[in-house]
Coordinates of C-alpha atoms in Angstrom, one line a residue:
M1 CA 16.9 12.9 13.9
L2 CA 18.8 10.1 15.3
L3 CA 15.8 8.6 17.1
I4 CA 13.9 8.9 13.8
A5 CA 16.7 7.0 12.0
L6 CA 16.9 4.4 14.5
Q7 CA 13.1 3.7 14.5
M8 CA 13.2 3.3 10.7
A9 CA 16.1 1.0 10.8
M10 CA 15.2 -1.1 13.7
T11 CA 11.5 -1.4 13.7
Q12 CA 8.7 -1.5 11.4
A13 CA 6.5 1.3 12.8
P14 CA 4.6 3.5 10.3
L15 CA 6.6 6.4 8.8
R16 CA 4.8 9.5 7.9
F17 CA 6.3 12.3 6.0
D18 CA 5.1 15.8 5.0
L19 CA 7.0 17.2 2.0
E20 CA 4.9 20.3 2.0
P21 CA 4.3 22.5 4.9
P22 CA 1.7 20.6 6.9
K23 CA -1.5 22.0 8.6
R24 CA -0.8 19.7 11.7
T25 CA 2.5 18.0 12.6
T26 CA 1.4 15.7 15.3
G27 CA 2.8 12.2 14.7
R28 CA 4.3 13.3 11.2
V29 CA 7.9 14.2 10.2
A30 CA 8.4 17.3 8.2
V31 CA 11.0 17.0 5.4
A32 CA 12.9 20.0 4.2
A33 CA 13.3 20.3 0.4
S34 CA 16.9 20.3 0.8
K35 CA 17.2 17.2 3.0
P36 CA 19.5 14.5 1.3
Y37 CA 19.1 10.8 2.1
E38 CA 21.5 9.5 4.8
Q39 CA 22.0 5.9 5.5
G40 CA 19.5 4.7 8.0
G41 CA 17.3 7.7 7.6
F42 CA 15.2 9.4 5.0
G43 CA 15.4 12.1 2.3
Y44 CA 15.9 13.0 -1.2
E45 CA 18.2 11.1 -3.7
P46 CA 20.7 13.2 -5.6
E47 CA 19.0 12.5 -8.9
R48 CA 16.8 15.2 -10.1
R49 CA 15.2 16.5 -13.3
G50 CA 13.2 19.7 -13.1
K51 CA 10.4 18.9 -10.6
E52 CA 11.1 15.3 -10.6
F53 CA 12.8 13.6 -7.7
L54 CA 13.4 10.4 -5.9
F55 CA 12.7 10.0 -2.2
S56 CA 14.0 7.3 0.2
A57 CA 13.2 6.0 3.6
A58 CA 15.2 3.2 5.3
V59 CA 13.1 0.2 6.2
P60 CA 13.8 -3.6 6.9
E61 CA 12.8 -5.8 3.9
G62 CA 9.1 -6.8 3.6
N63 CA 5.9 -5.5 2.0
Y64 CA 4.8 -1.8 2.6
R65 CA 1.5 -0.1 1.8
V66 CA 2.6 3.5 0.5
T67 CA -0.1 6.2 0.6
V68 CA 0.7 9.4 -1.1
R69 CA -1.1 12.7 -1.3
L70 CA -0.4 14.0 -4.9
G71 CA -1.2 17.0 -7.1
G72 CA -0.5 17.9 -10.7
R73 CA 0.3 15.2 -13.1
V74 CA 2.2 12.4 -11.6
T75 CA 3.6 9.1 -12.4
V76 CA 5.1 7.1 -9.3
K77 CA 7.6 4.4 -9.7
A78 CA 9.4 2.3 -6.8
E79 CA 12.8 0.9 -6.2
S80 CA 14.4 0.3 -9.6
R81 CA 11.5 1.7 -11.9
R82 CA 8.5 -0.5 -10.8
L83 CA 5.5 1.2 -12.1
M84 CA 3.1 2.0 -9.2
L85 CA 0.7 4.7 -10.4
R86 CA 0.4 6.2 -14.0
D87 CA -0.6 9.8 -15.0
I88 CA -2.4 10.7 -11.8
T89 CA -3.9 14.2 -12.8
T90 CA -5.6 16.7 -10.5
K91 CA -6.9 20.2 -11.1
P92 CA -4.7 23.2 -10.0
G93 CA -4.6 23.3 -6.2
Q94 CA -6.3 19.9 -5.7
Y95 CA -4.9 16.7 -4.2
V96 CA -5.8 13.1 -4.4
T97 CA -4.8 10.2 -2.1
A98 CA -3.5 6.8 -3.6
S99 CA -2.2 3.7 -2.1
F100 CA 0.0 0.9 -3.5
I101 CA 2.2 -2.0 -2.3
V102 CA 6.1 -1.9 -2.4
N103 CA 8.2 -5.0 -1.8
V104 CA 11.7 -4.1 -0.3
R105 CA 14.5 -6.7 0.0
N106 CA 18.2 -6.9 0.4
A107 CA 20.8 -9.6 -0.9
Q108 CA 21.4 -11.1 2.5
L109 CA 20.6 -14.7 3.4
T110 CA 20.5 -16.4 6.8
P111 CA 23.8 -18.0 7.3
P112 CA 23.7 -21.9 6.7
P113 CA 24.5 -24.1 9.6
A114 CA 28.1 -25.0 10.3
N115 CA 29.6 -27.3 7.6
A116 CA 26.4 -26.9 5.5
P117 CA 26.8 -25.7 1.9
G118 CA 25.2 -22.4 0.8
G119 CA 26.1 -18.8 1.3
T120 CA 25.2 -15.6 3.1
Q121 CA 24.0 -13.4 0.3
V122 CA 22.9 -13.4 -3.3
K123 CA 25.8 -13.3 -5.8
L124 CA 25.0 -10.0 -7.4
K125 CA 26.4 -9.2 -10.8
S126 CA 28.5 -6.0 -11.1
R127 CA 25.7 -4.1 -12.9
E128 CA 23.5 -4.5 -9.9
A129 CA 25.9 -2.5 -7.8
G130 CA 24.0 0.6 -6.4
S131 CA 20.7 -0.7 -7.6
Y132 CA 17.7 0.5 -5.6
T133 CA 16.5 -3.1 -5.7
W134 CA 19.1 -4.5 -3.3
D135 CA 19.3 -2.1 -0.4
D136 CA 17.7 -1.4 3.0
K137 CA 15.5 1.3 1.9
L138 CA 12.2 2.0 0.0
T139 CA 12.8 4.4 -2.8
L140 CA 9.9 6.3 -4.7
E141 CA 10.3 8.1 -8.0
F142 CA 7.9 11.0 -8.7
L143 CA 7.7 12.0 -12.5
G144 CA 5.8 14.4 -14.6
D145 CA 4.8 17.5 -12.9
P146 CA 4.5 16.3 -9.5
R147 CA 3.3 18.0 -6.2
V148 CA 3.9 15.5 -3.4
A149 CA 2.1 16.7 -0.1
S150 CA 2.8 13.6 2.0
I151 CA 4.1 10.0 1.9
D152 CA 3.0 7.3 4.5
I153 CA 4.9 4.0 4.7
E154 CA 3.3 1.3 6.6
P155 CA 4.3 -2.6 6.9
V156 CA 1.7 -4.9 5.9
T157 CA 1.1 -8.6 5.4
V158 CA -0.4 -9.3 1.9
P159 CA -0.3 -12.1 -0.6
T160 CA 2.9 -11.7 -2.6
V161 CA 3.5 -12.4 -6.4
F162 CA 7.2 -13.6 -6.9
L163 CA 8.7 -13.4 -10.3
A164 CA 11.6 -15.6 -11.2
G165 CA 13.1 -14.9 -14.7
D166 CA 15.4 -13.2 -17.1
S167 CA 16.0 -9.9 -18.7
T168 CA 12.5 -9.9 -20.2
V169 CA 10.9 -10.0 -16.7
T170 CA 13.5 -8.1 -14.5
D171 CA 13.2 -4.5 -13.2
Q172 CA 15.4 -2.7 -15.7
R173 CA 17.4 -0.2 -13.8
S174 CA 17.6 2.5 -16.8
E175 CA 15.9 4.0 -19.6
P176 CA 15.1 3.1 -22.4
A177 CA 15.0 -0.7 -21.6
A178 CA 12.0 -2.0 -19.7
S179 CA 10.5 -5.3 -18.8
W180 CA 7.0 -6.6 -18.1
G181 CA 7.7 -7.5 -14.5
Q182 CA 8.3 -3.8 -13.5
M183 CA 5.0 -2.9 -15.2
L184 CA 2.9 -5.5 -13.5
P185 CA 2.6 -3.7 -10.0
A186 CA 0.4 -0.9 -11.7
L187 CA -2.0 -3.5 -12.9
F188 CA -2.9 -4.7 -9.4
G189 CA -4.8 -3.1 -6.7
P190 CA -3.3 -2.1 -3.3
D191 CA -3.8 -5.5 -1.6
V192 CA -1.2 -7.6 -3.2
A193 CA 2.7 -7.2 -3.5
V194 CA 4.8 -7.9 -6.7
A195 CA 8.5 -9.1 -5.8
N196 CA 10.4 -9.1 -9.0
H197 CA 13.6 -11.4 -8.4
A198 CA 14.2 -11.7 -12.2
E199 CA 17.5 -10.6 -13.5
S200 CA 19.3 -10.1 -16.8
G201 CA 21.1 -13.1 -18.3
E202 CA 19.6 -15.5 -15.9
T203 CA 18.7 -19.2 -16.6
L204 CA 17.0 -21.9 -14.5
K205 CA 20.4 -23.2 -13.4
S206 CA 22.3 -19.8 -12.8
F207 CA 19.3 -18.5 -10.8
V208 CA 19.8 -21.4 -8.3
T209 CA 23.7 -21.3 -8.3
E210 CA 23.6 -17.6 -7.7
L211 CA 21.3 -18.1 -4.6
R212 CA 18.6 -16.0 -6.1
F213 CA 16.2 -18.7 -5.8
D214 CA 17.3 -19.3 -2.2
K215 CA 16.6 -15.8 -1.4
L216 CA 13.2 -15.9 -3.1
L217 CA 12.3 -19.1 -1.2
S218 CA 13.3 -17.7 2.1
L219 CA 10.6 -15.1 1.7
V220 CA 7.6 -17.0 0.2
K221 CA 4.7 -17.5 2.5
P222 CA 1.8 -20.1 2.2
G223 CA -0.7 -18.5 -0.2
D224 CA 1.9 -16.6 -2.3
W225 CA 2.4 -17.1 -6.0
L226 CA 5.4 -17.8 -7.9
L227 CA 5.5 -16.9 -11.7
I228 CA 8.3 -18.7 -13.5
Q229 CA 9.5 -17.5 -16.9
F230 CA 12.8 -18.8 -18.4
G231 CA 14.0 -19.9 -21.8
H232 CA 15.8 -17.0 -23.7
N233 CA 19.2 -18.1 -22.1
D234 CA 18.6 -21.7 -21.2
Q235 CA 18.3 -22.3 -24.9
K236 CA 21.9 -21.2 -25.5
A237 CA 24.0 -24.3 -26.2
N238 CA 27.1 -22.1 -26.4
W239 CA 26.6 -21.4 -22.5
P240 CA 27.4 -25.1 -21.5
Q241 CA 27.2 -24.6 -17.9
T242 CA 23.7 -23.4 -18.0
Y243 CA 22.3 -24.9 -21.3
A244 CA 18.9 -26.8 -20.7
D245 CA 17.5 -28.6 -23.7
P246 CA 13.9 -28.4 -24.1
Q247 CA 13.2 -32.3 -24.1
I248 CA 14.8 -33.4 -20.8
T249 CA 16.7 -30.7 -18.7
Y250 CA 14.4 -27.7 -19.1
P251 CA 11.3 -29.4 -18.1
A252 CA 13.1 -31.3 -15.2
W253 CA 14.2 -27.8 -13.7
L254 CA 10.8 -26.3 -14.2
R255 CA 9.5 -29.3 -12.0
T256 CA 12.1 -28.4 -9.4
Y257 CA 11.0 -24.9 -9.2
I258 CA 7.3 -26.2 -8.9
A259 CA 8.2 -28.5 -6.2
E260 CA 10.0 -26.0 -4.2
A261 CA 7.1 -23.6 -4.3
R262 CA 4.6 -26.3 -3.4
R263 CA 6.6 -27.5 -0.5
R264 CA 6.3 -23.9 1.1
G265 CA 2.7 -23.7 0.3
A266 CA 2.9 -21.2 -2.6
H267 CA 1.1 -21.5 -6.0
P268 CA 3.4 -22.2 -8.8
V269 CA 2.5 -20.7 -12.4
L270 CA 4.4 -21.2 -15.6
V271 CA 4.9 -18.3 -18.2
T272 CA 5.9 -19.0 -21.6
S273 CA 8.9 -16.7 -22.8
P274 CA 7.9 -13.9 -25.1
E275 CA 9.0 -14.5 -28.6
R276 CA 11.8 -12.4 -30.3
R277 CA 10.9 -9.9 -33.0
N278 CA 11.9 -11.8 -36.1
Y279 CA 9.8 -12.0 -39.3
A280 CA 9.8 -14.5 -42.2
P281 CA 9.0 -13.0 -45.7
D282 CA 5.1 -13.6 -45.3
G283 CA 5.0 -11.3 -42.3
K284 CA 4.8 -14.2 -39.8
V285 CA 7.0 -14.2 -36.7
K286 CA 9.8 -16.6 -36.7
R287 CA 9.6 -18.6 -33.8
T288 CA 12.9 -19.1 -31.9
L289 CA 11.4 -20.4 -28.7
A290 CA 8.7 -22.6 -29.9
E291 CA 10.1 -25.8 -28.2
Y292 CA 10.6 -24.2 -24.9
G293 CA 7.0 -22.9 -25.0
E294 CA 5.7 -26.4 -25.7
A295 CA 7.8 -28.0 -23.0
A296 CA 6.4 -25.5 -20.6
R297 CA 2.7 -26.2 -21.6
K298 CA 3.4 -29.9 -21.2
V299 CA 4.9 -29.4 -17.8
A300 CA 1.9 -27.3 -16.7
R301 CA -0.7 -29.8 -17.9
E302 CA 1.2 -32.8 -16.4
E303 CA 1.6 -30.9 -13.0
N304 CA -1.9 -29.4 -13.2
I305 CA -0.7 -25.8 -12.5
P306 CA -1.7 -22.6 -14.5
L307 CA 0.1 -21.4 -17.5
L308 CA 0.3 -17.8 -18.9
D309 CA 0.9 -18.1 -22.6
L310 CA 2.9 -14.8 -23.1
Q311 CA 4.7 -16.5 -26.2
E312 CA 1.4 -16.6 -28.2
R313 CA 0.3 -13.2 -27.0
T314 CA 3.4 -11.7 -28.3
V315 CA 3.2 -13.5 -31.6
A316 CA -0.2 -12.0 -32.0
L317 CA 1.0 -8.5 -31.1
Y318 CA 4.0 -8.5 -33.4
E319 CA 2.0 -9.9 -36.2
A320 CA -0.8 -7.4 -35.9
L321 CA 1.6 -4.4 -35.8
G322 CA 4.0 -5.7 -38.5
E323 CA 7.7 -5.1 -38.5
T324 CA 7.8 -1.3 -38.5
Q325 CA 5.3 -0.7 -35.7
A326 CA 6.4 -3.6 -33.5
A327 CA 10.0 -2.0 -33.6
T328 CA 8.5 0.9 -31.7
L329 CA 8.0 -1.5 -28.7
F330 CA 11.7 -2.4 -28.4
N331 CA 14.8 -1.2 -26.8
D332 CA 17.6 0.8 -28.5
G333 CA 15.3 2.3 -31.2
G334 CA 14.2 -1.1 -32.3
K335 CA 17.8 -2.4 -32.9
D336 CA 17.3 -4.8 -30.0
R337 CA 15.0 -7.5 -31.0
T338 CA 14.7 -9.2 -27.6
H339 CA 14.3 -6.3 -25.0
H340 CA 11.4 -3.9 -24.8
N341 CA 11.2 -0.2 -24.0
N342 CA 8.4 1.1 -21.7
P343 CA 5.4 0.9 -24.2
G344 CA 6.6 -2.8 -25.1
A345 CA 7.0 -3.9 -21.5
W346 CA 3.6 -2.3 -20.7
F347 CA 1.8 -4.2 -23.5
L348 CA 3.5 -7.5 -22.3
A349 CA 2.5 -6.8 -18.8
R350 CA -1.1 -6.2 -20.1
A351 CA -1.0 -9.6 -21.7
V352 CA 0.2 -11.3 -18.5
A353 CA -2.6 -9.7 -16.5
A354 CA -5.1 -10.7 -19.0
E355 CA -3.8 -14.4 -18.9
I356 CA -3.9 -14.3 -15.1
A357 CA -7.6 -13.1 -15.4
T358 CA -8.5 -16.5 -17.3
Q359 CA -6.1 -18.8 -15.9
V360 CA -5.4 -18.0 -12.3
P361 CA -8.8 -16.8 -10.8
E362 CA -7.7 -16.7 -7.3
L363 CA -5.0 -14.3 -8.1
A364 CA -7.1 -12.4 -10.6
V365 CA -9.2 -10.8 -7.9
Y366 CA -6.4 -8.6 -7.0
L367 CA -6.2 -7.1 -10.4
K368 CA -7.6 -3.7 -11.4
S369 CA -10.9 -3.8 -13.5
G370 CA -9.1 -2.4 -16.5
A371 CA -6.3 -4.8 -16.5
R372 CA -8.4 -8.1 -16.9
S373 CA -8.7 -7.9 -20.7
F374 CA -6.1 -7.3 -23.5
D375 CA -6.5 -7.8 -27.4
A376 CA -2.9 -8.4 -28.5
A377 CA -4.2 -8.3 -32.0
R378 CA -5.7 -4.8 -31.7
P379 CA -3.4 -2.9 -29.4
N380 CA -3.9 0.8 -28.8
L381 CA -0.3 2.2 -29.1
S382 CA -1.1 5.6 -27.6
E383 CA -1.8 3.5 -24.3
G384 CA 1.9 2.6 -24.1
V385 CA 3.2 6.1 -23.3
I386 CA 4.8 6.0 -19.8
A387 CA 6.8 8.8 -18.2
P388 CA 10.5 8.1 -18.5
S389 CA 12.6 7.6 -15.3
L390 CA 15.6 9.8 -14.5
A391 CA 18.1 6.9 -14.8
E392 CA 19.4 6.5 -18.4
S393 CA 22.1 4.2 -20.0
D394 CA 23.0 3.2 -23.6
V395 CA 24.0 -0.3 -22.3
R396 CA 21.8 -3.1 -23.5
P397 CA 20.5 -5.7 -21.0
A398 CA 22.4 -8.9 -20.8
G399 CA 21.1 -11.9 -22.8
S400 CA 19.4 -12.0 -26.1

C-alpha cells in the first residue's frame, strides 16, 4: 500500500484500479468497496447517496485521460462537479468504456526570487476550503445508477482551454447552483482539457491581485486557449477597489489579459457576460451589461481575436422562454436572477460551444459533433436535465 501511495504522489505513472472483482489483476489495483481515501493514496470519499459515490486518487497537477468501464445508467463528474459524461446507459449486465480529460491543480505557486514581489500560492477564499478543485488528487463522482468496473488514470499532454471569469463561469461546488464552465467539458471530446480557474465574486482586477491569473499563466502552454469573461462584478462602482468603467479601465484590463496570453503563445478569446434575467413590460430583457458587452466586442475587433457573444445568446434564450419558463433555468428556484442551475448552465455551455464552432475553428475541431450548434430561440428544455451531485448548499454564489 505504501509503495502504491508513493508512486501516485511522486510520479505520473498510469494508475489502474478495479472496483469490481477483476478477471485478471496483473498491473492493476483491486479496490475494496470499504476503502476510504487516505492522503497520498486512493479510495472512496465519505459522501454517499445510495449507489452514488466519489472516488479519488492522489496525482500531481496536470491533465489526465481517465478511462472508465461503466454499466447501468451513469453520469460522471470530476473535481468540483465538472460534467464529463452524461447519462451513459447500458443493458443489464453490459458495460461500455469511455474516456475524458480531467485537469487537476493545486493552489501552489513557484516562490518568486528573493526581494521580488509575488506570493507562493493563490489567495483562496474561505468558501474554497476543502474544495476538490484545489487539492492534490483527482476526484470522480458517479451519479445515477452506476456500476463502475474500472478506472484508469493516465497523464497526457493535450491542448488546454483555460477559463478566467466570475461566478457565472466557475465550477460551483454545491447544488443547486451551476455555471457554464463546469458543463463545458462534456461538450468536448477526449483530446482537450478544460481548466476552469474562474471563481465567484471575481473581477479583472481581483483575479490578478489574488494571484489566480499568475497561477493560470504558470500552467499555460503554447497553443492553449484562454477564454476571458468578466463584467458582472467589474461594473459595481460600489466596489471601488475593483470597479472598472466600460470606456477606459475595462478594455485596458482586457488588453492586459490578451497580451499575457499572447506572450506565452496561447490564443486569447473574449466572452461577453451572460445577461441577468430581468424583463421590461414588453417582455424584452432589460440589459444591465450592454456597455461591457460592447466594450468587449470593440476590443476583440481591434485586437483581431475571436469573441463568443454569450450576452446576445442569453438575451435570445430568455426572451424566447419568457419570465416564467426562464426562471426554471436559475438558482434558488428562480429567485436568483444572475446564477443558474444545472439546466441553465447546460444551455449556456451549449451556447458557448456553438459560438466556438463558428468563431474559433481551430478549437472547434475538438467539440463533439452534437455540440456544434444550438438555437437559443428554440431550446428543448428536457435536454437540460442533469443528474444532481451529492453536495448541496442553500448559500448563493458570491456576486450578483
